Structures are given as structure tokens and as C-alpha cells.
Amino acid sequence: MGRMSVRSQSSEPSESSETAHRAGFACFVGRPNAGKSTLTNALVGQKVAITANQPQTTRHTVRGIVHRPDAQLILVDTPGLHKPRTLLGERLNDIVRTTWAEVDVIGFCLPANEKLGPGDRFIAKELAAIKKTPKIAIVTKTDLVDGKTLAEQLIAIDQLGRELGFEWAEIVPVSAVADTQVGLLADLIVPLLPEGPALYPEGDLTDEPEQVMIAELIREAALEGVRDELPHSIAVVVEEMLPREDRPADRPLLDIHAFVYIERPSQKGIIIGPKGKRLKEVGIKSRKQIEALLGTPVFLDLHVKVAKDWQRDPRQLRKLGF
């Protein structure tokens, strides 16, 4: 049986000066809404991945970096694996498989409050095919269930591994929201990383290019409230970021010009809203988040453009960064 890992909050891991420093990559996988981004943020301690109640918002490889005295854990956030229906779907799945084969640890997130389903089995089968990489089962959202439900879920997950012919390196229940066992999860991942020096400087939380993170923030704000109507038909490209000239050094202003791309002209009205009200709200909301991210005042210039059926067009996909 995979080791079940639970530890009381107070106990500290014993520090030994002999332990070699470790550094490596881990990625969290799981069905949409399995709590991957929330967990990434809890581990890193800052909002880096984009959390949204909508599958497939983390399209780019966002990395969060956990700095510890004994180790550096770099979290690679892969897009969700799903049965591809479009060219975009196939391309995302290829990216996923390559990423899984390259990381040092894979954490499979399974929500405690949902029984294992076909989607989980589909992912677990794919994981079983990647023989060398250690796999940790992370039972998320434990704050939403009682002890009995949690125990049943842990047993079901252990059996799933055995059915598919592999053993979990660890099975860890966590709650990112209640901050339960998040530190323990990092403690359990670290020994699975290779020995070596830190790969990123101390201050880095993500090596995601700022422009991509900004595009994600705008996209998240644009999706708010219209997810049902336009779930995946929005892509955002930051065309340019320029410091405003003639500004005193103590009062800088950054001009950001971005395009919100949609697939069909009929979606334009949904995004812009009556008399442009919605787009304005999107601008205000994302500008605040961008300013918080960059720590500098921003002038955000947003335009909506139609890029016909961009999800199916290889040229458009390249242009939009996929």
C-alpha cells in the first residue's frame, strides 16, 4: 500500500547539516478544478498560477518556485490533459506528455469531495505509462469532507494505482484553503528531487515572462461572469509594454497595450457589454492586479479583436503563443 502521510502540525522535520541541497521540478496534474493552481499558490505563498472556476485557463507553463534552506522546488503547471477535439487540444496533450516525462515528481491532485471518475482513470492510465517518474497522489480540498469520506478516498486511490500496476510514492491529504499539510507535501516531494544547487535566484517566484502573466490576468478578468457563454474562446496577447516617457523617476507609469481575441463577431458584444461598460470593468479589475504584480502604476489599453476560429488555426495558435 502507498504510504499514507499525515503529520501533526506542530512537529518539525529534523534539520541535519549533512543533508545535501536538492533542486528539481514537479508538476501537478488532475482534472479541471482538482485544486492544482490553489495548491501551487499555497506552496509558493503568492498568487502565481491563475485560479479560475473554469478548466484550461492555465494554458502556459507557469512555474512557481518554492525556496527552502535545503531545497528548491520548481512547480511546472501543465495544461490539463483531456480527450482532444481540436488542434489546440492535441497540441496541449503533446505538451503535457513531454512535460511529465521531464519532471522529477508528478503530483496527481484528486479532490476529496468527488468520487474517482473516468477522467481520473484516464489521467492515471497516462501516468502509469511514465515508468521512471515518482508519482504522489495528493488528495485536495480535505476541508470539505469528514474523516470517513477521506479514508474511503485514500483507499480508492491506493487501489487505483495497484490496478494500473504502479505504487504511489506517497498519498497525502491536504487542504490549500485551510493550509493543512501543505508544508508536509513539500517535505515529501523534496527527497524525491535530485541533489544539486538552486536553479533560480532566491527572489524569483516564477520565471513566467511578465507579459504572459499579465495576459493571463486580463484573460481571467475578461472571463469573469461570461464563462458559460465563452468558456475557451478568449485569448489575450500583450502587444507592448513601454514605460511612459517624460515621467519623473519617482512617479513612473507603464503603458500596456493588449488585445483580447475572440473567435466570432457575435462574441464582441458579450465582452464589451452595453456602452462598453463590461470591458471597462475588465480593464479596471485587471489593471489593479497587474499593478500589484509589477509594483508600478499602469495605464492599460484594451482592444477586442476577432481572430476567426483561432483554436483550429495553426497560424493563429502560433501567433497567440501556443
GROMACS .gro file of C-alpha atoms in nm:
model
  322
    1MET     CA    1   0.000   0.000   0.000
    2GLY     CA    2   0.130   0.351  -0.081
    3ARG     CA    3   0.246   0.532   0.233
    4MET     CA    4  -0.030   0.745   0.380
    5SER     CA    5   0.125   1.063   0.508
    6VAL     CA    6  -0.033   1.260   0.786
    7ARG     CA    7   0.159   1.458   1.042
    8SER     CA    8   0.052   1.673   1.331
    9GLN     CA    9   0.103   2.039   1.254
   10SER     CA   10   0.349   2.102   1.537
   11SER     CA   11   0.623   1.850   1.461
   12GLU     CA   12   0.918   1.995   1.272
   13PRO     CA   13   1.133   1.794   1.034
   14SER     CA   14   1.470   1.731   1.197
   15GLU     CA   15   1.737   1.957   1.049
   16SER     CA   16   2.068   1.792   0.977
   17SER     CA   17   2.361   1.989   0.847
   18GLU     CA   18   2.475   1.690   0.637
   19THR     CA   19   2.172   1.685   0.408
   20ALA     CA   20   2.268   1.780   0.056
   21HIS     CA   21   2.077   2.059  -0.115
   22ARG     CA   22   1.823   1.935  -0.369
   23ALA     CA   23   1.664   2.110  -0.662
   24GLY     CA   24   1.420   1.991  -0.921
   25PHE     CA   25   1.089   2.009  -1.099
   26ALA     CA   26   0.745   1.885  -1.008
   27CYS     CA   27   0.414   1.923  -1.183
   28PHE     CA   28   0.061   1.885  -1.056
   29VAL     CA   29  -0.188   1.707  -1.275
   30GLY     CA   30  -0.554   1.634  -1.231
   31ARG     CA   31  -0.895   1.703  -1.371
   32PRO     CA   32  -1.005   2.065  -1.409
   33ASN     CA   33  -1.097   2.207  -1.067
   34ALA     CA   34  -0.889   1.948  -0.881
   35GLY     CA   35  -0.722   2.237  -0.697
   36LYS     CA   36  -0.388   2.243  -0.881
   37SER     CA   37  -0.346   2.621  -0.905
   38THR     CA   38  -0.468   2.683  -0.550
   39LEU     CA   39  -0.215   2.429  -0.425
   40THR     CA   40   0.064   2.589  -0.631
   41ASN     CA   41  -0.019   2.928  -0.477
   42ALA     CA   42  -0.030   2.784  -0.125
   43LEU     CA   43   0.312   2.622  -0.167
   44VAL     CA   44   0.473   2.927  -0.326
   45GLY     CA   45   0.295   3.169  -0.094
   46GLN     CA   46   0.194   3.415  -0.367
   47LYS     CA   47  -0.060   3.420  -0.642
   48VAL     CA   48   0.127   3.297  -0.949
   49ALA     CA   49  -0.083   3.043  -1.130
   50ILE     CA   50  -0.419   3.168  -1.244
   51THR     CA   51  -0.705   3.032  -1.038
   52ALA     CA   52  -1.042   3.030  -1.209
   53ASN     CA   53  -1.351   2.814  -1.184
   54GLN     CA   54  -1.301   2.721  -1.542
   55PRO     CA   55  -1.094   2.438  -1.684
   56GLN     CA   56  -0.799   2.512  -1.912
   57THR     CA   57  -0.718   2.864  -1.802
   58THR     CA   58  -0.357   2.775  -1.724
   59ARG     CA   59  -0.251   2.744  -2.085
   60HIS     CA   60   0.111   2.839  -2.047
   61THR     CA   61   0.369   2.667  -1.835
   62VAL     CA   62   0.352   2.883  -1.526
   63ARG     CA   63   0.619   2.793  -1.276
   64GLY     CA   64   0.601   2.866  -0.910
   65ILE     CA   65   0.923   2.834  -0.713
   66VAL     CA   66   0.935   2.711  -0.355
   67HIS     CA   67   1.257   2.829  -0.186
   68ARG     CA   68   1.372   2.635   0.120
   69PRO     CA   69   1.706   2.625   0.301
   70ASP     CA   70   1.754   2.260   0.197
   71ALA     CA   71   1.593   2.263  -0.144
   72GLN     CA   72   1.440   2.444  -0.434
   73LEU     CA   73   1.122   2.304  -0.581
   74ILE     CA   74   1.014   2.438  -0.917
   75LEU     CA   75   0.648   2.378  -0.997
   76VAL     CA   76   0.564   2.341  -1.362
   77ASP     CA   77   0.195   2.387  -1.421
   78THR     CA   78   0.096   2.187  -1.730
   79PRO     CA   79  -0.232   2.240  -1.911
   80GLY     CA   80  -0.496   1.979  -1.827
   81LEU     CA   81  -0.484   1.655  -2.021
   82HIS     CA   82  -0.813   1.586  -2.194
   83LYS     CA   83  -0.950   1.397  -2.490
   84PRO     CA   84  -0.853   1.626  -2.777
   85ARG     CA   85  -1.125   1.761  -3.004
   86THR     CA   86  -0.933   2.035  -3.175
   87LEU     CA   87  -0.583   2.106  -3.295
   88LEU     CA   88  -0.532   2.309  -2.978
   89GLY     CA   89  -0.637   2.007  -2.772
   90GLU     CA   90  -0.387   1.780  -2.945
   91ARG     CA   91  -0.108   2.031  -2.911
   92LEU     CA   92  -0.181   2.076  -2.540
   93ASN     CA   93  -0.177   1.699  -2.487
   94ASP     CA   94   0.163   1.668  -2.654
   95ILE     CA   95   0.299   1.942  -2.428
   96VAL     CA   96   0.158   1.756  -2.127
   97ARG     CA   97   0.322   1.424  -2.209
   98THR     CA   98   0.660   1.582  -2.279
   99THR     CA   99   0.644   1.777  -1.953
  100TRP     CA  100   0.552   1.469  -1.750
  101ALA     CA  101   0.848   1.279  -1.886
  102GLU     CA  102   1.086   1.563  -1.800
  103VAL     CA  103   0.992   1.645  -1.439
  104ASP     CA  104   1.133   1.478  -1.126
  105VAL     CA  105   0.800   1.426  -0.949
  106ILE     CA  106   0.437   1.420  -1.060
  107GLY     CA  107   0.167   1.514  -0.809
  108PHE     CA  108  -0.177   1.383  -0.908
  109CYS     CA  109  -0.444   1.604  -0.747
  110LEU     CA  110  -0.772   1.434  -0.662
  111PRO     CA  111  -1.041   1.629  -0.476
  112ALA     CA  112  -1.152   1.463  -0.152
  113ASN     CA  113  -1.515   1.560  -0.215
  114GLU     CA  114  -1.559   1.384  -0.551
  115LYS     CA  115  -1.552   1.010  -0.614
  116LEU     CA  116  -1.289   0.888  -0.861
  117GLY     CA  117  -1.432   0.910  -1.210
  118PRO     CA  118  -1.343   0.819  -1.569
  119GLY     CA  119  -1.143   1.143  -1.603
  120ASP     CA  120  -0.919   1.045  -1.312
  121ARG     CA  121  -0.873   0.695  -1.453
  122PHE     CA  122  -0.783   0.843  -1.793
  123ILE     CA  123  -0.506   1.052  -1.633
  124ALA     CA  124  -0.389   0.768  -1.405
  125LYS     CA  125  -0.352   0.539  -1.710
  126GLU     CA  126  -0.134   0.800  -1.878
  127LEU     CA  127   0.070   0.831  -1.557
  128ALA     CA  128   0.117   0.453  -1.538
  129ALA     CA  129   0.286   0.470  -1.880
  130ILE     CA  130   0.552   0.707  -1.744
  131LYS     CA  131   0.751   0.448  -1.554
  132LYS     CA  132   1.054   0.628  -1.412
  133THR     CA  133   0.896   0.937  -1.256
  134PRO     CA  134   0.777   0.903  -0.892
  135LYS     CA  135   0.406   0.983  -0.855
  136ILE     CA  136   0.247   1.133  -0.545
  137ALA     CA  137  -0.129   1.122  -0.501
  138ILE     CA  138  -0.245   1.449  -0.344
  139VAL     CA  139  -0.595   1.443  -0.201
  140THR     CA  140  -0.704   1.808  -0.215
  141LYS     CA  141  -0.992   2.000  -0.055
  142THR     CA  142  -0.989   1.786   0.261
  143ASP     CA  143  -1.157   2.073   0.447
  144LEU     CA  144  -1.479   1.984   0.260
  145VAL     CA  145  -1.520   1.624   0.386
  146ASP     CA  146  -1.539   1.420   0.707
  147GLY     CA  147  -1.284   1.160   0.816
  148LYS     CA  148  -1.477   0.861   0.684
  149THR     CA  149  -1.512   1.005   0.332
  150LEU     CA  150  -1.143   1.095   0.332
  151ALA     CA  151  -1.040   0.744   0.441
  152GLU     CA  152  -1.252   0.589   0.164
  153GLN     CA  153  -1.093   0.821  -0.092
  154LEU     CA  154  -0.740   0.731   0.025
  155ILE     CA  155  -0.815   0.359  -0.009
  156ALA     CA  156  -0.974   0.407  -0.353
  157ILE     CA  157  -0.668   0.598  -0.475
  158ASP     CA  158  -0.431   0.333  -0.343
  159GLN     CA  159  -0.631   0.065  -0.527
  160LEU     CA  160  -0.636   0.268  -0.848
  161GLY     CA  161  -0.254   0.266  -0.853
  162ARG     CA  162  -0.242  -0.107  -0.791
  163GLU     CA  163  -0.498  -0.182  -1.063
  164LEU     CA  164  -0.282   0.005  -1.311
  165GLY     CA  165   0.034  -0.166  -1.193
  166PHE     CA  166   0.221   0.108  -1.006
  167GLU     CA  167   0.264   0.222  -0.649
  168TRP     CA  168   0.225   0.582  -0.532
  169ALA     CA  169   0.544   0.721  -0.377
  170GLU     CA  170   0.314   0.892  -0.125
  171ILE     CA  171  -0.057   0.954  -0.071
  172VAL     CA  172  -0.102   1.289   0.100
  173PRO     CA  173  -0.427   1.459   0.209
  174VAL     CA  174  -0.403   1.840   0.201
  175SER     CA  175  -0.619   2.148   0.217
  176ALA     CA  176  -0.464   2.451   0.049
  177VAL     CA  177  -0.752   2.668   0.169
  178ALA     CA  178  -0.714   2.570   0.535
  179ASP     CA  179  -0.334   2.542   0.492
  180THR     CA  180  -0.336   2.185   0.627
  181GLN     CA  181  -0.038   1.964   0.543
  182VAL     CA  182   0.084   2.193   0.263
  183GLY     CA  183   0.427   2.214   0.427
  184LEU     CA  184   0.429   1.836   0.472
  185LEU     CA  185   0.363   1.792   0.100
  186ALA     CA  186   0.676   1.997   0.022
  187ASP     CA  187   0.872   1.790   0.279
  188LEU     CA  188   0.768   1.472   0.099
  189ILE     CA  189   0.845   1.599  -0.252
  190VAL     CA  190   1.192   1.731  -0.165
  191PRO     CA  191   1.362   1.390  -0.102
  192LEU     CA  192   1.245   1.280  -0.449
  193LEU     CA  193   1.435   1.566  -0.616
  194PRO     CA  194   1.791   1.523  -0.742
  195GLU     CA  195   2.078   1.668  -0.539
  196GLY     CA  196   2.211   1.994  -0.673
  197PRO     CA  197   2.238   2.370  -0.629
  198ALA     CA  198   1.942   2.609  -0.663
  199LEU     CA  199   1.843   2.663  -1.026
  200TYR     CA  200   1.683   3.005  -0.980
  201PRO     CA  201   1.787   3.312  -0.777
  202GLU     CA  202   1.627   3.346  -0.432
  203GLY     CA  203   1.384   3.628  -0.513
  204ASP     CA  204   1.219   3.450  -0.806
  205LEU     CA  205   0.869   3.317  -0.759
  206THR     CA  206   0.804   3.243  -1.121
  207ASP     CA  207   1.007   3.261  -1.441
  208GLU     CA  208   0.693   3.317  -1.642
  209PRO     CA  209   0.760   3.614  -1.869
  210GLU     CA  210   0.575   3.911  -1.724
  211GLN     CA  211   0.383   3.964  -2.045
  212VAL     CA  212   0.235   3.616  -2.031
  213MET     CA  213   0.133   3.657  -1.668
  214ILE     CA  214  -0.028   3.992  -1.750
  215ALA     CA  215  -0.214   3.835  -2.043
  216GLU     CA  216  -0.342   3.563  -1.806
  217LEU     CA  217  -0.465   3.822  -1.554
  218ILE     CA  218  -0.653   4.009  -1.827
  219ARG     CA  219  -0.796   3.683  -1.962
  220GLU     CA  220  -0.917   3.581  -1.618
  221ALA     CA  221  -1.086   3.919  -1.566
  222ALA     CA  222  -1.243   3.900  -1.914
  223LEU     CA  223  -1.386   3.554  -1.842
  224GLU     CA  224  -1.543   3.659  -1.514
  225GLY     CA  225  -1.919   3.636  -1.542
  226VAL     CA  226  -1.926   3.516  -1.904
  227ARG     CA  227  -1.769   3.174  -1.862
  228ASP     CA  228  -2.084   2.991  -1.972
  229GLU     CA  229  -2.113   3.192  -2.291
  230LEU     CA  230  -1.746   3.200  -2.391
  231PRO     CA  231  -1.563   2.932  -2.196
  232HIS     CA  232  -1.246   2.895  -2.406
  233SER     CA  233  -1.295   3.143  -2.687
  234ILE     CA  234  -1.078   3.412  -2.534
  235ALA     CA  235  -0.706   3.459  -2.586
  236VAL     CA  236  -0.514   3.766  -2.477
  237VAL     CA  237  -0.194   3.899  -2.630
  238VAL     CA  238   0.006   4.181  -2.473
  239GLU     CA  239   0.133   4.369  -2.778
  240GLU     CA  240   0.368   4.603  -2.596
  241MET     CA  241   0.473   4.732  -2.256
  242LEU     CA  242   0.653   5.065  -2.253
  243PRO     CA  243   0.748   5.299  -1.971
  244ARG     CA  244   0.574   5.636  -2.031
  245GLU     CA  245   0.829   5.897  -2.129
  246ASP     CA  246   0.862   6.237  -1.952
  247ARG     CA  247   0.771   6.087  -1.614
  248PRO     CA  248   0.972   6.175  -1.302
  249ALA     CA  249   1.173   5.878  -1.168
  250ASP     CA  250   0.961   5.860  -0.853
  251ARG     CA  251   0.633   5.853  -1.049
  252PRO     CA  252   0.678   5.600  -1.329
  253LEU     CA  253   0.388   5.485  -1.545
  254LEU     CA  254   0.386   5.175  -1.759
  255ASP     CA  255   0.176   5.174  -2.078
  256ILE     CA  256   0.041   4.829  -2.160
  257HIS     CA  257  -0.138   4.766  -2.490
  258ALA     CA  258  -0.327   4.437  -2.508
  259PHE     CA  259  -0.569   4.265  -2.743
  260VAL     CA  260  -0.848   4.038  -2.631
  261TYR     CA  261  -0.905   3.792  -2.915
  262ILE     CA  262  -1.240   3.621  -2.963
  263GLU     CA  263  -1.348   3.374  -3.228
  264ARG     CA  264  -1.666   3.530  -3.367
  265PRO     CA  265  -1.802   3.881  -3.416
  266SER     CA  266  -2.115   3.783  -3.216
  267GLN     CA  267  -1.897   3.744  -2.905
  268LYS     CA  268  -1.777   4.102  -2.925
  269GLY     CA  269  -2.089   4.244  -2.762
  270ILE     CA  270  -2.063   3.997  -2.474
  271ILE     CA  271  -1.708   4.105  -2.394
  272ILE     CA  272  -1.760   4.478  -2.442
  273GLY     CA  273  -2.101   4.494  -2.271
  274PRO     CA  274  -2.364   4.768  -2.303
  275LYS     CA  275  -2.193   5.100  -2.382
  276GLY     CA  276  -1.854   4.942  -2.321
  277LYS     CA  277  -1.929   4.900  -1.952
  278ARG     CA  278  -1.805   4.541  -1.925
  279LEU     CA  279  -1.475   4.597  -2.100
  280LYS     CA  280  -1.415   4.896  -1.876
  281GLU     CA  281  -1.471   4.679  -1.566
  282VAL     CA  282  -1.235   4.416  -1.707
  283GLY     CA  283  -0.974   4.690  -1.755
  284ILE     CA  284  -1.011   4.826  -1.402
  285LYS     CA  285  -1.000   4.483  -1.241
  286SER     CA  286  -0.701   4.350  -1.434
  287ARG     CA  287  -0.513   4.679  -1.405
  288LYS     CA  288  -0.527   4.657  -1.023
  289GLN     CA  289  -0.391   4.302  -1.035
  290ILE     CA  290  -0.119   4.394  -1.285
  291GLU     CA  291  -0.013   4.688  -1.065
  292ALA     CA  292   0.005   4.453  -0.767
  293LEU     CA  293   0.212   4.208  -0.971
  294LEU     CA  294   0.456   4.466  -1.108
  295GLY     CA  295   0.452   4.710  -0.819
  296THR     CA  296   0.417   5.008  -1.053
  297PRO     CA  297   0.125   5.222  -1.180
  298VAL     CA  298  -0.008   5.104  -1.514
  299PHE     CA  299  -0.209   5.255  -1.798
  300LEU     CA  300  -0.392   4.965  -1.962
  301ASP     CA  301  -0.518   4.998  -2.316
  302LEU     CA  302  -0.752   4.710  -2.410
  303HIS     CA  303  -0.893   4.631  -2.754
  304VAL     CA  304  -1.118   4.348  -2.862
  305LYS     CA  305  -1.036   4.175  -3.192
  306VAL     CA  306  -1.194   3.888  -3.380
  307ALA     CA  307  -0.950   3.612  -3.480
  308LYS     CA  308  -1.173   3.371  -3.666
  309ASP     CA  309  -1.174   3.020  -3.513
  310TRP     CA  310  -0.829   3.069  -3.363
  311GLN     CA  311  -0.846   2.739  -3.175
  312ARG     CA  312  -0.837   2.546  -3.501
  313ASP     CA  313  -0.587   2.750  -3.699
  314PRO     CA  314  -0.218   2.662  -3.660
  315ARG     CA  315  -0.103   3.006  -3.775
  316GLN     CA  316  -0.323   3.188  -3.525
  317LEU     CA  317  -0.223   2.944  -3.249
  318ARG     CA  318   0.143   3.027  -3.308
  319LYS     CA  319   0.070   3.397  -3.305
  320LEU     CA  320  -0.123   3.365  -2.978
  321GLY     CA  321   0.167   3.185  -2.816
  322PHE     CA  322   0.058   2.820  -2.828
   0.00000   0.00000   0.00000
